Amino acid sequence: MKQAIKDKSSGNRSFFSFVLYFLKNRILYPFCKPSEGKLQRLQEKIAYRFKEIRLLKMALKHRSYTHASGEQAVESNERLEFLGDAVLGLVVGEYLYQRFPHRREGELSQLKSHLVSKAILSEKAAEIGLDGYLFLSGPEVLSNRHGRASIITDAFEALIGAIYLDGGLDAARRFLRRQLLSASGNFTLPREHPNFKSMLLEYSQAKGKGSPHYVLKAQEGPDHQKLFTVEVFILKEKLGRGKGHSKKEAEQAAAREALEKLGILRRDQRHEKEDLEDFSE
């Protein structure tokens, strides 16, 4: 008898738990589901029309929606996000490799990390209002009203993956040119303080001429305001002369003059900033 009461009580708890779950997810926190018309407008915004609209829907489908609607977890956008992240890395890496043929690997990696960062992707997703097209359910609907960066950026990467599957790499590349890379004039590669000594060393060793040799020729002025003069030689040939308020500063100035003399650096490149430009079509 006691066991029967216990089983009945357990069954009641399960039933009430189901009712509470239903009320919470279907009434208190209803589905957020974009209409077909909204999906059409999104395609116009991103200038890409899907051949398979299911891929677009999947890219916008947060796991909270698939969980509440009873769909399989693999129908959420997480797998597309994984794929989109890989495509994003490839396209941005290709862009930087072609745009900056003389940049070293470390510099390219640093800039790539910036371009694919959550902050930048969230900004680009917000520009197309991606948060207004997401499939969400439960508390995520309310918490996403002002846009949750992680949900939005994940959807942006999933959208890249969906475009790749629907239209191929060229389609994904065109999308990223428009949405991410064409607007990258705001991202600059600062060259306010380039390391001229490193540049000269790299050149000299590449030519099989060993390392540049720096000679302090003079130091003038009071201790608190010294002015140093340094000359730089490669294989006993004087290539540059520089002044500075420290030996390091004077050596940098001498190396810069040597690079100009060798034709590696133009005078108008001393403090240049290179803007990122779009790929040529």
Short mmCIF file of C-alpha atoms in Angstrom, two decimals:
data_model
loop_
_atom_site.label_atom_id
_atom_site.label_comp_id
_atom_site.label_asym_id
_atom_site.label_seq_id
_atom_site.Cartn_x
_atom_site.Cartn_y
_atom_site.Cartn_z
CA MET A 1 0.00 0.00 0.00
CA LYS A 2 2.76 2.38 0.99
CA GLN A 3 4.64 1.48 -2.19
CA ALA A 4 1.54 2.25 -4.28
CA ILE A 5 1.17 5.64 -2.60
CA LYS A 6 4.87 6.31 -3.13
CA ASP A 7 4.62 5.38 -6.83
CA LYS A 8 1.54 7.55 -7.23
CA SER A 9 3.30 10.47 -5.51
CA SER A 10 6.32 10.03 -7.77
CA GLY A 11 4.05 9.94 -10.80
CA ASN A 12 2.34 13.13 -9.68
CA ARG A 13 5.67 14.87 -9.28
CA SER A 14 6.68 13.82 -12.79
CA PHE A 15 3.37 15.05 -14.17
CA PHE A 16 3.61 18.40 -12.40
CA SER A 17 7.23 18.77 -13.49
CA PHE A 18 6.13 18.27 -17.08
CA VAL A 19 3.32 20.81 -16.68
CA LEU A 20 5.72 23.32 -15.12
CA TYR A 21 8.23 22.76 -17.92
CA PHE A 22 5.47 23.20 -20.52
CA LEU A 23 4.19 26.41 -18.93
CA LYS A 24 7.68 27.83 -18.56
CA ASN A 25 8.88 27.09 -22.08
CA ARG A 26 5.70 27.40 -24.11
CA ILE A 27 3.70 30.11 -22.31
CA LEU A 28 5.87 32.15 -19.95
CA TYR A 29 8.84 31.98 -22.32
CA PRO A 30 7.44 31.24 -25.77
CA PHE A 31 9.34 30.36 -28.90
CA CYS A 32 11.10 33.12 -30.75
CA LYS A 33 10.82 32.06 -34.37
CA PRO A 34 11.41 34.34 -37.38
CA SER A 35 8.75 34.33 -40.08
CA GLU A 36 9.45 33.30 -43.65
CA GLY A 37 9.22 36.98 -44.57
CA LYS A 38 11.93 37.86 -42.07
CA LEU A 39 14.17 35.14 -43.43
CA GLN A 40 13.72 36.62 -46.91
CA ARG A 41 14.73 40.05 -45.60
CA LEU A 42 17.81 38.58 -43.94
CA GLN A 43 18.90 37.06 -47.25
CA GLU A 44 18.50 40.46 -48.88
CA LYS A 45 20.60 42.05 -46.13
CA ILE A 46 23.47 39.62 -46.57
CA ALA A 47 23.14 39.64 -50.38
CA TYR A 48 22.96 35.87 -50.54
CA ARG A 49 19.91 33.77 -51.41
CA PHE A 50 19.94 30.20 -50.14
CA LYS A 51 19.13 27.34 -52.44
CA GLU A 52 18.41 25.21 -49.35
CA ILE A 53 16.55 27.40 -46.88
CA ARG A 54 16.87 24.67 -44.22
CA LEU A 55 20.57 25.52 -43.94
CA LEU A 56 19.77 29.14 -43.15
CA LYS A 57 17.23 28.07 -40.54
CA MET A 58 19.69 25.67 -38.96
CA ALA A 59 22.36 28.39 -38.78
CA LEU A 60 19.97 30.56 -36.79
CA LYS A 61 18.70 27.80 -34.50
CA HIS A 62 20.01 28.02 -30.94
CA ARG A 63 20.14 24.80 -28.93
CA SER A 64 17.46 26.16 -26.55
CA TYR A 65 15.00 26.03 -29.44
CA THR A 66 15.81 22.48 -30.51
CA HIS A 67 15.63 21.33 -26.88
CA ALA A 68 12.22 22.91 -26.24
CA SER A 69 10.75 21.92 -29.60
CA GLY A 70 11.81 18.29 -29.26
CA GLU A 71 14.17 18.38 -32.23
CA GLN A 72 17.43 16.48 -32.19
CA ALA A 73 20.42 18.34 -30.77
CA VAL A 74 22.25 18.03 -34.10
CA GLU A 75 19.59 20.28 -35.64
CA SER A 76 20.94 23.27 -33.69
CA ASN A 77 23.54 25.59 -35.18
CA GLU A 78 26.48 24.17 -33.20
CA ARG A 79 27.80 21.91 -35.96
CA LEU A 80 27.52 24.71 -38.53
CA GLU A 81 29.32 27.01 -36.11
CA PHE A 82 32.19 24.51 -35.99
CA LEU A 83 32.37 24.43 -39.79
CA GLY A 84 31.97 28.19 -40.15
CA ASP A 85 34.84 28.83 -37.76
CA ALA A 86 37.13 26.77 -40.00
CA VAL A 87 35.93 28.54 -43.17
CA LEU A 88 36.36 31.93 -41.50
CA GLY A 89 39.95 31.12 -40.56
CA LEU A 90 40.75 29.97 -44.10
CA VAL A 91 39.24 33.01 -45.84
CA VAL A 92 40.77 35.56 -43.46
CA GLY A 93 44.15 33.80 -43.62
CA GLU A 94 44.01 33.81 -47.42
CA TYR A 95 43.07 37.50 -47.41
CA LEU A 96 45.97 38.52 -45.19
CA TYR A 97 48.45 36.33 -47.09
CA GLN A 98 47.52 37.97 -50.40
CA ARG A 99 47.10 41.50 -49.08
CA PHE A 100 50.37 41.67 -47.16
CA PRO A 101 53.01 39.65 -49.06
CA HIS A 102 55.88 41.09 -47.02
CA ARG A 103 54.40 40.61 -43.56
CA ARG A 104 55.95 38.03 -41.28
CA GLU A 105 53.97 35.10 -39.91
CA GLY A 106 53.74 36.56 -36.41
CA GLU A 107 52.25 39.82 -37.64
CA LEU A 108 49.73 38.02 -39.84
CA SER A 109 48.69 35.76 -36.97
CA GLN A 110 48.18 38.73 -34.69
CA LEU A 111 45.98 40.53 -37.18
CA LYS A 112 44.03 37.37 -37.98
CA SER A 113 43.30 36.86 -34.29
CA HIS A 114 41.93 40.39 -34.16
CA LEU A 115 39.72 39.99 -37.22
CA VAL A 116 38.15 36.71 -36.07
CA SER A 117 37.78 37.77 -32.43
CA LYS A 118 34.42 37.54 -30.70
CA ALA A 119 34.33 41.33 -30.34
CA ILE A 120 34.67 41.95 -34.08
CA LEU A 121 32.29 39.15 -35.10
CA SER A 122 29.71 40.37 -32.60
CA GLU A 123 29.97 43.86 -34.05
CA LYS A 124 29.52 42.58 -37.63
CA ALA A 125 26.58 40.37 -36.61
CA ALA A 126 24.95 43.36 -34.92
CA GLU A 127 25.32 45.42 -38.09
CA ILE A 128 23.01 43.04 -39.95
CA GLY A 129 20.72 42.68 -36.93
CA LEU A 130 21.33 38.96 -36.70
CA ASP A 131 19.92 38.76 -33.17
CA GLY A 132 16.47 39.56 -34.57
CA TYR A 133 16.43 36.44 -36.74
CA LEU A 134 17.37 33.76 -34.23
CA PHE A 135 15.33 30.69 -33.30
CA LEU A 136 15.24 30.77 -29.49
CA SER A 137 13.15 29.37 -26.69
CA GLY A 138 12.73 29.56 -22.95
CA PRO A 139 14.69 32.09 -20.87
CA GLU A 140 17.02 32.69 -23.81
CA VAL A 141 14.26 34.78 -25.44
CA LEU A 142 14.30 37.30 -22.64
CA SER A 143 18.03 37.28 -22.01
CA ASN A 144 18.66 37.82 -25.71
CA ARG A 145 16.53 40.94 -26.03
CA HIS A 146 19.55 43.18 -25.87
CA GLY A 147 21.73 40.67 -27.69
CA ARG A 148 23.97 38.12 -26.07
CA ALA A 149 27.37 38.33 -27.71
CA SER A 150 28.10 34.62 -27.48
CA ILE A 151 24.80 33.58 -29.09
CA ILE A 152 25.10 36.17 -31.85
CA THR A 153 28.72 35.43 -32.74
CA ASP A 154 28.04 31.69 -32.75
CA ALA A 155 25.16 32.30 -35.17
CA PHE A 156 27.38 34.47 -37.37
CA GLU A 157 29.94 31.68 -37.66
CA ALA A 158 27.14 29.17 -38.27
CA LEU A 159 25.84 31.42 -41.06
CA ILE A 160 29.28 31.30 -42.69
CA GLY A 161 29.18 27.50 -42.50
CA ALA A 162 25.68 27.41 -43.97
CA ILE A 163 26.66 29.63 -46.90
CA TYR A 164 29.70 27.43 -47.51
CA LEU A 165 27.57 24.28 -47.66
CA ASP A 166 24.91 25.93 -49.81
CA GLY A 167 27.08 27.83 -52.28
CA GLY A 168 30.67 26.69 -51.82
CA LEU A 169 33.85 28.46 -50.81
CA ASP A 170 33.47 31.30 -53.32
CA ALA A 171 30.07 32.21 -51.88
CA ALA A 172 31.46 32.18 -48.34
CA ARG A 173 34.42 34.26 -49.46
CA ARG A 174 32.16 36.88 -51.08
CA PHE A 175 30.02 37.05 -47.95
CA LEU A 176 33.05 37.67 -45.75
CA ARG A 177 34.44 40.28 -48.13
CA ARG A 178 31.23 42.25 -47.84
CA GLN A 179 30.45 41.74 -44.19
CA LEU A 180 33.90 41.61 -42.60
CA LEU A 181 36.82 42.43 -44.85
CA SER A 182 35.44 45.28 -46.95
CA ALA A 183 34.81 47.23 -43.76
CA SER A 184 38.30 46.56 -42.45
CA GLY A 185 39.62 49.98 -43.40
CA ASN A 186 39.04 50.73 -39.74
CA PHE A 187 41.58 48.08 -38.80
CA THR A 188 45.07 49.40 -39.28
CA LEU A 189 48.44 47.81 -39.03
CA PRO A 190 50.37 50.38 -37.02
CA ARG A 191 53.90 51.05 -38.11
CA GLU A 192 54.54 53.98 -35.81
CA HIS A 193 57.56 52.26 -34.29
CA PRO A 194 58.88 49.65 -36.72
CA ASN A 195 62.02 47.80 -35.70
CA PHE A 196 64.44 49.02 -38.36
CA LYS A 197 67.36 47.16 -36.76
CA SER A 198 65.53 43.84 -37.12
CA MET A 199 64.65 44.64 -40.72
CA LEU A 200 68.27 45.46 -41.56
CA LEU A 201 69.54 42.34 -39.77
CA GLU A 202 67.08 40.17 -41.70
CA TYR A 203 68.19 41.72 -45.00
CA SER A 204 71.89 41.40 -44.23
CA GLN A 205 71.69 37.76 -43.19
CA ALA A 206 69.49 36.88 -46.15
CA LYS A 207 72.22 38.25 -48.42
CA GLY A 208 74.88 36.22 -46.62
CA LYS A 209 76.62 39.32 -45.28
CA GLY A 210 76.41 38.55 -41.59
CA SER A 211 75.12 41.02 -39.01
CA PRO A 212 75.25 44.82 -39.22
CA HIS A 213 77.84 46.50 -36.99
CA TYR A 214 76.92 49.65 -35.05
CA VAL A 215 79.60 52.15 -33.99
CA LEU A 216 79.07 55.00 -31.52
CA LYS A 217 80.71 58.05 -33.12
CA ALA A 218 79.77 60.82 -30.70
CA GLN A 219 77.77 61.78 -27.63
CA GLU A 220 77.03 65.40 -26.88
CA GLY A 221 75.13 67.53 -24.39
CA PRO A 222 74.48 67.35 -20.64
CA ASP A 223 73.76 64.05 -18.91
CA HIS A 224 70.02 64.67 -18.74
CA GLN A 225 69.82 65.45 -22.47
CA LYS A 226 72.51 63.45 -24.23
CA LEU A 227 72.52 63.21 -28.02
CA PHE A 228 74.16 60.11 -29.47
CA THR A 229 75.45 59.64 -33.01
CA VAL A 230 75.76 56.11 -34.38
CA GLU A 231 76.90 54.72 -37.73
CA VAL A 232 76.00 51.29 -39.09
CA PHE A 233 78.26 49.13 -41.27
CA ILE A 234 77.74 45.94 -43.26
CA LEU A 235 81.00 44.26 -44.33
CA LYS A 236 82.91 47.46 -43.48
CA GLU A 237 80.68 49.55 -45.74
CA LYS A 238 79.00 52.45 -43.96
CA LEU A 239 75.32 52.45 -44.88
CA GLY A 240 73.70 54.79 -42.40
CA ARG A 241 74.13 57.41 -39.72
CA GLY A 242 71.60 58.32 -37.04
CA LYS A 243 71.11 60.49 -33.97
CA GLY A 244 69.00 59.95 -30.87
CA HIS A 245 68.68 60.63 -27.17
CA SER A 246 69.72 57.06 -26.43
CA LYS A 247 72.05 54.62 -28.14
CA LYS A 248 69.11 52.42 -29.12
CA GLU A 249 67.27 55.34 -30.68
CA ALA A 250 70.38 56.38 -32.62
CA GLU A 251 70.91 52.81 -33.83
CA GLN A 252 67.31 52.65 -35.05
CA ALA A 253 67.78 55.93 -36.92
CA ALA A 254 71.00 54.64 -38.51
CA ALA A 255 69.33 51.38 -39.53
CA ARG A 256 66.44 53.31 -41.03
CA GLU A 257 68.82 55.40 -43.14
CA ALA A 258 70.59 52.23 -44.28
CA LEU A 259 67.29 50.67 -45.34
CA GLU A 260 66.46 53.80 -47.32
CA LYS A 261 69.88 53.74 -48.99
CA LEU A 262 69.41 50.08 -49.91
CA GLY A 263 66.00 50.84 -51.40
CA ILE A 264 64.19 48.58 -48.96
CA LEU A 265 62.39 51.46 -47.28
CA ARG A 266 61.09 54.62 -48.90
CA ARG A 267 61.17 57.86 -46.97
CA ASP A 268 57.39 58.11 -47.09
CA GLN A 269 57.15 54.70 -45.39
CA ARG A 270 58.74 55.78 -42.14
CA HIS A 271 55.52 56.20 -40.24
CA GLU A 272 52.98 54.78 -42.63
CA LYS A 273 49.83 52.96 -41.68
CA GLU A 274 48.58 50.33 -44.06
CA ASP A 275 44.82 50.06 -44.35
CA LEU A 276 43.26 46.73 -45.09
CA GLU A 277 41.58 46.75 -48.48
CA ASP A 278 39.14 44.36 -50.04
CA PHE A 279 40.21 41.63 -52.43
CA SER A 280 40.00 42.70 -56.03
CA GLU A 281 37.05 40.93 -57.60
#
